Short mmCIF file of N, CA and C in Angstrom, two decimals:
data_model
loop_
_atom_site.label_atom_id
_atom_site.label_comp_id
_atom_site.label_asym_id
_atom_site.label_seq_id
_atom_site.Cartn_x
_atom_site.Cartn_y
_atom_site.Cartn_z
N MET A 1 0.82 -1.19 0.00
CA MET A 1 0.00 0.00 0.00
C MET A 1 0.87 1.26 0.00
N LYS A 2 1.91 1.27 0.83
CA LYS A 2 2.78 2.44 0.90
C LYS A 2 3.49 2.67 -0.44
N PHE A 3 3.89 1.57 -1.08
CA PHE A 3 4.58 1.68 -2.36
C PHE A 3 3.68 2.35 -3.40
N LYS A 4 2.42 1.94 -3.46
CA LYS A 4 1.48 2.53 -4.42
C LYS A 4 1.30 4.02 -4.15
N THR A 5 1.20 4.38 -2.90
CA THR A 5 1.01 5.79 -2.55
C THR A 5 2.24 6.61 -2.94
N ILE A 6 3.41 6.11 -2.62
CA ILE A 6 4.64 6.82 -2.96
C ILE A 6 4.79 6.91 -4.48
N PHE A 7 4.51 5.81 -5.17
CA PHE A 7 4.59 5.80 -6.63
C PHE A 7 3.62 6.84 -7.22
N TYR A 8 2.42 6.89 -6.71
CA TYR A 8 1.41 7.85 -7.19
C TYR A 8 1.89 9.28 -6.97
N ILE A 9 2.44 9.56 -5.80
CA ILE A 9 2.94 10.92 -5.50
C ILE A 9 4.08 11.29 -6.45
N ILE A 10 4.97 10.35 -6.72
CA ILE A 10 6.10 10.62 -7.62
C ILE A 10 5.59 10.88 -9.04
N VAL A 11 4.67 10.06 -9.51
CA VAL A 11 4.13 10.24 -10.86
C VAL A 11 3.42 11.58 -10.97
N MET A 12 2.62 11.94 -10.01
CA MET A 12 1.89 13.21 -10.06
C MET A 12 2.85 14.39 -10.00
N THR A 13 3.87 14.31 -9.18
CA THR A 13 4.86 15.38 -9.08
C THR A 13 5.59 15.56 -10.40
N LEU A 14 5.99 14.46 -11.00
CA LEU A 14 6.69 14.54 -12.28
C LEU A 14 5.79 15.09 -13.37
N SER A 15 4.54 14.70 -13.40
CA SER A 15 3.65 15.19 -14.44
C SER A 15 3.39 16.68 -14.29
N ILE A 16 3.29 17.14 -13.06
CA ILE A 16 3.10 18.57 -12.84
C ILE A 16 4.37 19.33 -13.19
N ALA A 17 5.52 18.79 -12.83
CA ALA A 17 6.79 19.46 -13.10
C ALA A 17 7.09 19.56 -14.59
N THR A 18 6.61 18.59 -15.38
CA THR A 18 6.91 18.62 -16.81
C THR A 18 5.94 19.50 -17.59
N GLN A 19 4.81 19.86 -16.97
CA GLN A 19 3.88 20.76 -17.64
C GLN A 19 4.50 22.14 -17.68
N SER A 20 4.29 22.83 -18.76
CA SER A 20 4.83 24.17 -18.90
C SER A 20 4.10 25.13 -17.97
N SER A 21 4.87 25.88 -17.18
CA SER A 21 4.27 26.86 -16.30
C SER A 21 3.99 28.16 -17.06
N GLU A 22 4.53 28.26 -18.26
CA GLU A 22 4.33 29.45 -19.08
C GLU A 22 2.94 29.42 -19.70
N LYS A 23 2.21 30.50 -19.50
CA LYS A 23 0.86 30.58 -20.06
C LYS A 23 0.95 30.87 -21.54
N GLN A 24 -0.03 30.39 -22.27
CA GLN A 24 -0.05 30.57 -23.72
C GLN A 24 -1.34 31.25 -24.15
N LEU A 25 -1.22 32.12 -25.12
CA LEU A 25 -2.38 32.72 -25.76
C LEU A 25 -2.99 31.70 -26.71
N PRO A 26 -4.28 31.81 -26.99
CA PRO A 26 -4.85 30.90 -28.01
C PRO A 26 -4.14 31.13 -29.35
N PRO A 27 -3.94 30.10 -30.12
CA PRO A 27 -3.29 30.28 -31.43
C PRO A 27 -4.21 31.02 -32.40
N CYS A 28 -3.61 31.70 -33.35
CA CYS A 28 -4.38 32.37 -34.39
C CYS A 28 -4.87 31.33 -35.40
N PRO A 29 -6.05 31.55 -35.95
CA PRO A 29 -6.50 30.67 -37.04
C PRO A 29 -5.70 31.00 -38.30
N SER A 30 -5.92 30.27 -39.36
CA SER A 30 -5.19 30.51 -40.60
C SER A 30 -5.64 31.80 -41.30
N SER A 31 -6.81 32.28 -40.97
CA SER A 31 -7.31 33.52 -41.59
C SER A 31 -6.50 34.72 -41.09
N PRO A 32 -6.43 35.79 -41.89
CA PRO A 32 -5.60 36.94 -41.53
C PRO A 32 -6.26 37.94 -40.60
N ASN A 33 -7.23 37.52 -39.79
CA ASN A 33 -7.93 38.45 -38.91
C ASN A 33 -7.51 38.31 -37.45
N CYS A 34 -6.23 38.02 -37.24
CA CYS A 34 -5.70 37.79 -35.89
C CYS A 34 -4.23 38.16 -35.87
N VAL A 35 -3.79 38.76 -34.77
CA VAL A 35 -2.37 38.98 -34.53
C VAL A 35 -2.05 38.48 -33.13
N SER A 36 -0.84 37.95 -32.97
CA SER A 36 -0.43 37.42 -31.67
C SER A 36 1.07 37.54 -31.50
N SER A 37 1.47 37.93 -30.32
CA SER A 37 2.90 38.00 -30.02
C SER A 37 3.50 36.62 -29.79
N GLN A 38 2.66 35.60 -29.68
CA GLN A 38 3.17 34.25 -29.52
C GLN A 38 3.09 33.43 -30.81
N ALA A 39 2.70 34.07 -31.90
CA ALA A 39 2.76 33.41 -33.21
C ALA A 39 4.23 33.30 -33.59
N ALA A 40 4.53 32.42 -34.51
CA ALA A 40 5.91 32.27 -34.98
C ALA A 40 6.38 33.58 -35.60
N ALA A 41 7.60 33.97 -35.28
CA ALA A 41 8.14 35.23 -35.81
C ALA A 41 8.21 35.23 -37.33
N THR A 42 8.23 34.05 -37.93
CA THR A 42 8.27 33.95 -39.40
C THR A 42 6.87 34.10 -40.02
N ASP A 43 5.84 34.13 -39.20
CA ASP A 43 4.45 34.25 -39.67
C ASP A 43 4.09 35.73 -39.75
N ALA A 44 4.42 36.36 -40.86
CA ALA A 44 4.23 37.81 -41.02
C ALA A 44 2.77 38.23 -40.92
N ASP A 45 1.84 37.36 -41.28
CA ASP A 45 0.42 37.71 -41.20
C ASP A 45 -0.07 37.82 -39.76
N HIS A 46 0.49 37.01 -38.87
CA HIS A 46 -0.05 36.94 -37.51
C HIS A 46 0.87 37.47 -36.42
N PHE A 47 2.19 37.44 -36.63
CA PHE A 47 3.11 37.83 -35.56
C PHE A 47 3.10 39.33 -35.32
N ILE A 48 3.12 39.68 -34.06
CA ILE A 48 3.29 41.06 -33.63
C ILE A 48 4.21 41.04 -32.41
N THR A 49 5.09 41.99 -32.30
CA THR A 49 6.07 42.00 -31.22
C THR A 49 5.39 42.22 -29.87
N PRO A 50 5.79 41.44 -28.84
CA PRO A 50 5.22 41.67 -27.51
C PRO A 50 5.66 43.02 -26.96
N PHE A 51 5.00 43.47 -25.92
CA PHE A 51 5.33 44.74 -25.28
C PHE A 51 6.44 44.48 -24.25
N LYS A 52 7.59 45.15 -24.43
CA LYS A 52 8.72 45.02 -23.51
C LYS A 52 8.62 46.11 -22.45
N ILE A 53 8.41 45.69 -21.21
CA ILE A 53 8.23 46.62 -20.10
C ILE A 53 9.59 47.21 -19.72
N THR A 54 9.63 48.53 -19.55
CA THR A 54 10.89 49.19 -19.23
C THR A 54 11.03 49.52 -17.75
N GLY A 55 9.94 49.66 -17.06
CA GLY A 55 10.01 50.03 -15.65
C GLY A 55 9.25 49.07 -14.77
N ASN A 56 8.40 49.63 -13.94
CA ASN A 56 7.62 48.87 -12.99
C ASN A 56 6.56 48.03 -13.71
N VAL A 57 6.55 46.75 -13.42
CA VAL A 57 5.63 45.81 -14.07
C VAL A 57 4.18 46.14 -13.73
N GLU A 58 3.91 46.44 -12.47
CA GLU A 58 2.54 46.76 -12.06
C GLU A 58 2.03 48.04 -12.72
N ALA A 59 2.91 49.01 -12.88
CA ALA A 59 2.53 50.26 -13.54
C ALA A 59 2.20 50.01 -15.01
N ALA A 60 2.98 49.15 -15.66
CA ALA A 60 2.73 48.82 -17.06
C ALA A 60 1.39 48.10 -17.21
N TRP A 61 1.10 47.17 -16.30
CA TRP A 61 -0.16 46.42 -16.35
C TRP A 61 -1.34 47.36 -16.13
N ALA A 62 -1.22 48.28 -15.19
CA ALA A 62 -2.28 49.26 -14.94
C ALA A 62 -2.46 50.18 -16.15
N ALA A 63 -1.36 50.57 -16.78
CA ALA A 63 -1.43 51.43 -17.97
C ALA A 63 -2.10 50.70 -19.13
N LEU A 64 -1.84 49.40 -19.25
CA LEU A 64 -2.49 48.60 -20.30
C LEU A 64 -4.00 48.59 -20.09
N LYS A 65 -4.44 48.37 -18.86
CA LYS A 65 -5.88 48.36 -18.57
C LYS A 65 -6.50 49.71 -18.90
N LYS A 66 -5.82 50.76 -18.52
CA LYS A 66 -6.33 52.11 -18.80
C LYS A 66 -6.41 52.36 -20.30
N ALA A 67 -5.38 51.93 -21.04
CA ALA A 67 -5.36 52.13 -22.49
C ALA A 67 -6.47 51.33 -23.16
N LEU A 68 -6.69 50.10 -22.71
CA LEU A 68 -7.77 49.29 -23.28
C LEU A 68 -9.12 49.96 -23.05
N LEU A 69 -9.36 50.42 -21.85
CA LEU A 69 -10.65 51.03 -21.53
C LEU A 69 -10.86 52.37 -22.23
N SER A 70 -9.76 52.98 -22.68
CA SER A 70 -9.90 54.26 -23.40
C SER A 70 -10.33 54.05 -24.85
N GLN A 71 -10.23 52.81 -25.34
CA GLN A 71 -10.63 52.53 -26.72
C GLN A 71 -12.15 52.40 -26.78
N SER A 72 -12.73 52.95 -27.82
CA SER A 72 -14.18 52.93 -27.99
C SER A 72 -14.73 51.51 -28.00
N ARG A 73 -15.86 51.34 -27.33
CA ARG A 73 -16.61 50.09 -27.33
C ARG A 73 -15.78 48.88 -26.90
N THR A 74 -14.85 49.10 -25.96
CA THR A 74 -13.99 48.04 -25.44
C THR A 74 -14.24 47.89 -23.95
N VAL A 75 -14.47 46.64 -23.53
CA VAL A 75 -14.69 46.35 -22.11
C VAL A 75 -13.79 45.19 -21.69
N ILE A 76 -13.32 45.25 -20.47
CA ILE A 76 -12.56 44.15 -19.90
C ILE A 76 -13.59 43.18 -19.31
N THR A 77 -13.55 41.93 -19.77
CA THR A 77 -14.55 40.96 -19.34
C THR A 77 -14.02 39.95 -18.33
N ASN A 78 -12.71 39.78 -18.27
CA ASN A 78 -12.13 38.82 -17.34
C ASN A 78 -10.71 39.25 -17.02
N GLU A 79 -10.36 39.14 -15.74
CA GLU A 79 -9.02 39.55 -15.34
C GLU A 79 -8.57 38.71 -14.16
N THR A 80 -7.33 38.25 -14.23
CA THR A 80 -6.68 37.61 -13.09
C THR A 80 -5.45 38.45 -12.79
N GLY A 81 -4.60 37.97 -11.92
CA GLY A 81 -3.40 38.72 -11.59
C GLY A 81 -2.47 38.95 -12.76
N ASP A 82 -2.42 37.99 -13.69
CA ASP A 82 -1.48 38.11 -14.80
C ASP A 82 -2.10 37.85 -16.17
N THR A 83 -3.42 37.79 -16.25
CA THR A 83 -4.08 37.66 -17.55
C THR A 83 -5.24 38.65 -17.62
N LEU A 84 -5.59 38.98 -18.84
CA LEU A 84 -6.67 39.92 -19.04
C LEU A 84 -7.35 39.58 -20.36
N HIS A 85 -8.67 39.62 -20.35
CA HIS A 85 -9.44 39.40 -21.58
C HIS A 85 -10.38 40.59 -21.75
N ALA A 86 -10.37 41.16 -22.95
CA ALA A 86 -11.27 42.27 -23.26
C ALA A 86 -11.98 41.97 -24.57
N GLN A 87 -13.08 42.67 -24.78
CA GLN A 87 -13.84 42.55 -26.01
C GLN A 87 -14.06 43.93 -26.59
N ALA A 88 -13.84 44.02 -27.90
CA ALA A 88 -14.07 45.27 -28.63
C ALA A 88 -15.17 45.00 -29.65
N THR A 89 -16.18 45.85 -29.67
CA THR A 89 -17.32 45.67 -30.56
C THR A 89 -17.28 46.74 -31.65
N SER A 90 -17.42 46.31 -32.90
CA SER A 90 -17.40 47.26 -34.01
C SER A 90 -18.67 48.11 -33.99
N LEU A 91 -18.58 49.29 -34.54
CA LEU A 91 -19.67 50.26 -34.46
C LEU A 91 -20.88 49.85 -35.29
N VAL A 92 -20.69 49.53 -36.54
CA VAL A 92 -21.83 49.33 -37.43
C VAL A 92 -22.43 47.93 -37.32
N PHE A 93 -21.62 46.91 -37.55
CA PHE A 93 -22.14 45.55 -37.60
C PHE A 93 -22.09 44.83 -36.26
N ARG A 94 -21.51 45.47 -35.24
CA ARG A 94 -21.44 44.90 -33.89
C ARG A 94 -20.65 43.60 -33.82
N PHE A 95 -19.62 43.45 -34.69
CA PHE A 95 -18.73 42.30 -34.62
C PHE A 95 -17.88 42.43 -33.36
N VAL A 96 -17.59 41.31 -32.72
CA VAL A 96 -16.80 41.31 -31.50
C VAL A 96 -15.41 40.76 -31.79
N ASP A 97 -14.40 41.50 -31.34
CA ASP A 97 -13.01 41.05 -31.38
C ASP A 97 -12.57 40.76 -29.96
N ASP A 98 -11.74 39.73 -29.79
CA ASP A 98 -11.22 39.37 -28.48
C ASP A 98 -9.79 39.83 -28.35
N ILE A 99 -9.48 40.44 -27.21
CA ILE A 99 -8.12 40.86 -26.90
C ILE A 99 -7.69 40.09 -25.66
N ASP A 100 -6.62 39.32 -25.78
CA ASP A 100 -6.09 38.55 -24.67
C ASP A 100 -4.68 38.99 -24.39
N THR A 101 -4.35 39.15 -23.10
CA THR A 101 -3.00 39.54 -22.72
C THR A 101 -2.53 38.67 -21.57
N ILE A 102 -1.23 38.46 -21.53
CA ILE A 102 -0.59 37.73 -20.44
C ILE A 102 0.60 38.57 -19.97
N LEU A 103 0.65 38.81 -18.67
CA LEU A 103 1.78 39.52 -18.08
C LEU A 103 2.83 38.50 -17.68
N ASP A 104 4.02 38.60 -18.26
CA ASP A 104 5.16 37.77 -17.88
C ASP A 104 6.10 38.68 -17.09
N ALA A 105 5.85 38.76 -15.79
CA ALA A 105 6.60 39.69 -14.94
C ALA A 105 8.07 39.37 -14.89
N GLU A 106 8.41 38.09 -14.91
CA GLU A 106 9.80 37.67 -14.84
C GLU A 106 10.59 38.15 -16.07
N ALA A 107 9.99 38.01 -17.25
CA ALA A 107 10.65 38.43 -18.49
C ALA A 107 10.38 39.90 -18.81
N LYS A 108 9.52 40.55 -18.01
CA LYS A 108 9.11 41.95 -18.23
C LYS A 108 8.52 42.12 -19.63
N LEU A 109 7.56 41.23 -19.96
CA LEU A 109 6.87 41.26 -21.25
C LEU A 109 5.37 41.20 -21.03
N ILE A 110 4.65 41.82 -21.94
CA ILE A 110 3.20 41.62 -22.03
C ILE A 110 2.96 40.96 -23.38
N GLN A 111 2.50 39.72 -23.33
CA GLN A 111 2.12 38.99 -24.54
C GLN A 111 0.69 39.41 -24.89
N ILE A 112 0.41 39.58 -26.17
CA ILE A 112 -0.91 40.09 -26.57
C ILE A 112 -1.40 39.38 -27.82
N ARG A 113 -2.71 39.23 -27.88
CA ARG A 113 -3.39 38.64 -29.04
C ARG A 113 -4.68 39.42 -29.25
N SER A 114 -4.96 39.77 -30.48
CA SER A 114 -6.22 40.42 -30.84
C SER A 114 -6.76 39.70 -32.06
N ALA A 115 -8.03 39.24 -31.97
CA ALA A 115 -8.57 38.40 -33.04
C ALA A 115 -10.06 38.65 -33.22
N SER A 116 -10.48 38.59 -34.47
CA SER A 116 -11.90 38.67 -34.80
C SER A 116 -12.54 37.32 -34.53
N ARG A 117 -13.77 37.35 -34.08
CA ARG A 117 -14.49 36.08 -33.83
C ARG A 117 -15.06 35.50 -35.11
N VAL A 118 -15.46 36.36 -36.04
CA VAL A 118 -16.09 35.90 -37.27
C VAL A 118 -15.42 36.53 -38.48
N GLY A 119 -15.69 35.97 -39.64
CA GLY A 119 -15.18 36.54 -40.88
C GLY A 119 -13.81 36.04 -41.24
N TYR A 120 -13.31 36.56 -42.32
CA TYR A 120 -12.00 36.15 -42.82
C TYR A 120 -10.99 37.29 -42.67
N SER A 121 -11.27 38.40 -43.28
CA SER A 121 -10.36 39.54 -43.20
C SER A 121 -10.92 40.56 -42.22
N ASP A 122 -10.03 41.25 -41.55
CA ASP A 122 -10.45 42.32 -40.64
C ASP A 122 -9.95 43.68 -41.12
N PHE A 123 -9.39 43.72 -42.34
CA PHE A 123 -8.84 44.94 -42.93
C PHE A 123 -7.78 45.58 -42.03
N GLY A 124 -7.06 44.74 -41.29
CA GLY A 124 -5.97 45.22 -40.45
C GLY A 124 -6.37 45.82 -39.12
N VAL A 125 -7.64 45.69 -38.74
CA VAL A 125 -8.14 46.31 -37.51
C VAL A 125 -7.43 45.78 -36.27
N ASN A 126 -7.22 44.48 -36.18
CA ASN A 126 -6.59 43.92 -34.98
C ASN A 126 -5.14 44.37 -34.84
N ARG A 127 -4.40 44.40 -35.94
CA ARG A 127 -3.01 44.89 -35.88
C ARG A 127 -2.98 46.37 -35.48
N LYS A 128 -3.88 47.17 -36.06
CA LYS A 128 -3.93 48.59 -35.71
C LYS A 128 -4.28 48.78 -34.24
N ARG A 129 -5.18 47.95 -33.71
CA ARG A 129 -5.56 48.04 -32.30
C ARG A 129 -4.35 47.81 -31.40
N VAL A 130 -3.58 46.75 -31.70
CA VAL A 130 -2.42 46.43 -30.87
C VAL A 130 -1.37 47.53 -31.00
N GLU A 131 -1.16 48.03 -32.19
CA GLU A 131 -0.17 49.11 -32.37
C GLU A 131 -0.62 50.40 -31.69
N LEU A 132 -1.92 50.66 -31.63
CA LEU A 132 -2.42 51.82 -30.89
C LEU A 132 -2.15 51.63 -29.40
N LEU A 133 -2.40 50.43 -28.89
CA LEU A 133 -2.08 50.15 -27.49
C LEU A 133 -0.60 50.33 -27.22
N ARG A 134 0.24 49.83 -28.14
CA ARG A 134 1.70 49.99 -28.00
C ARG A 134 2.06 51.48 -27.91
N SER A 135 1.49 52.26 -28.79
CA SER A 135 1.76 53.70 -28.81
C SER A 135 1.33 54.37 -27.50
N GLN A 136 0.15 54.00 -27.00
CA GLN A 136 -0.33 54.58 -25.74
C GLN A 136 0.58 54.20 -24.58
N LEU A 137 1.06 52.97 -24.55
CA LEU A 137 1.94 52.54 -23.47
C LEU A 137 3.33 53.16 -23.59
N GLN A 138 3.78 53.38 -24.82
CA GLN A 138 5.05 54.08 -25.02
C GLN A 138 4.95 55.53 -24.55
N GLN A 139 3.81 56.16 -24.84
CA GLN A 139 3.61 57.55 -24.39
C GLN A 139 3.52 57.63 -22.87
N ALA A 140 3.07 56.55 -22.23
CA ALA A 140 3.03 56.49 -20.77
C ALA A 140 4.39 56.12 -20.18
N HIS A 141 5.37 55.85 -21.05
CA HIS A 141 6.75 55.50 -20.67
C HIS A 141 6.84 54.24 -19.81
N VAL A 142 6.01 53.23 -20.18
CA VAL A 142 6.06 51.97 -19.43
C VAL A 142 6.58 50.81 -20.29
N ILE A 143 6.65 51.00 -21.62
CA ILE A 143 7.23 49.99 -22.51
C ILE A 143 8.17 50.67 -23.49
N GLU A 144 9.01 49.84 -24.12
CA GLU A 144 9.93 50.36 -25.15
C GLU A 144 9.17 50.81 -26.36
#
């Protein structure tokens, strides 16, 4: 009985230790209506550079939330200590885009993904959204 218990504890410990502790954004679909900082750097349609934090991590995270909320028709729908999910709704057709972010405090990075829920092309809206956020955070002097 003791052997089974010890064996079980060892197996569970090893399985937990081998799981990646690094959080991942959902992958982009093959359609060009998504950008992600965790897409392959060779994927020009989907890759966008993550936000490199220059100062205080908490200040950068707070500035990101403020910048997101300053965008029209954008609401934060879910937030944990190091993840954030927001939704942006288009004005005319009411299409919803999802914005997901992960704070990697150790690496001083904010990983980001912006994607349309429906359709094929977004006419560059998601890339423009992320670049606008980048610009706002640069003006706040919290990222490079």
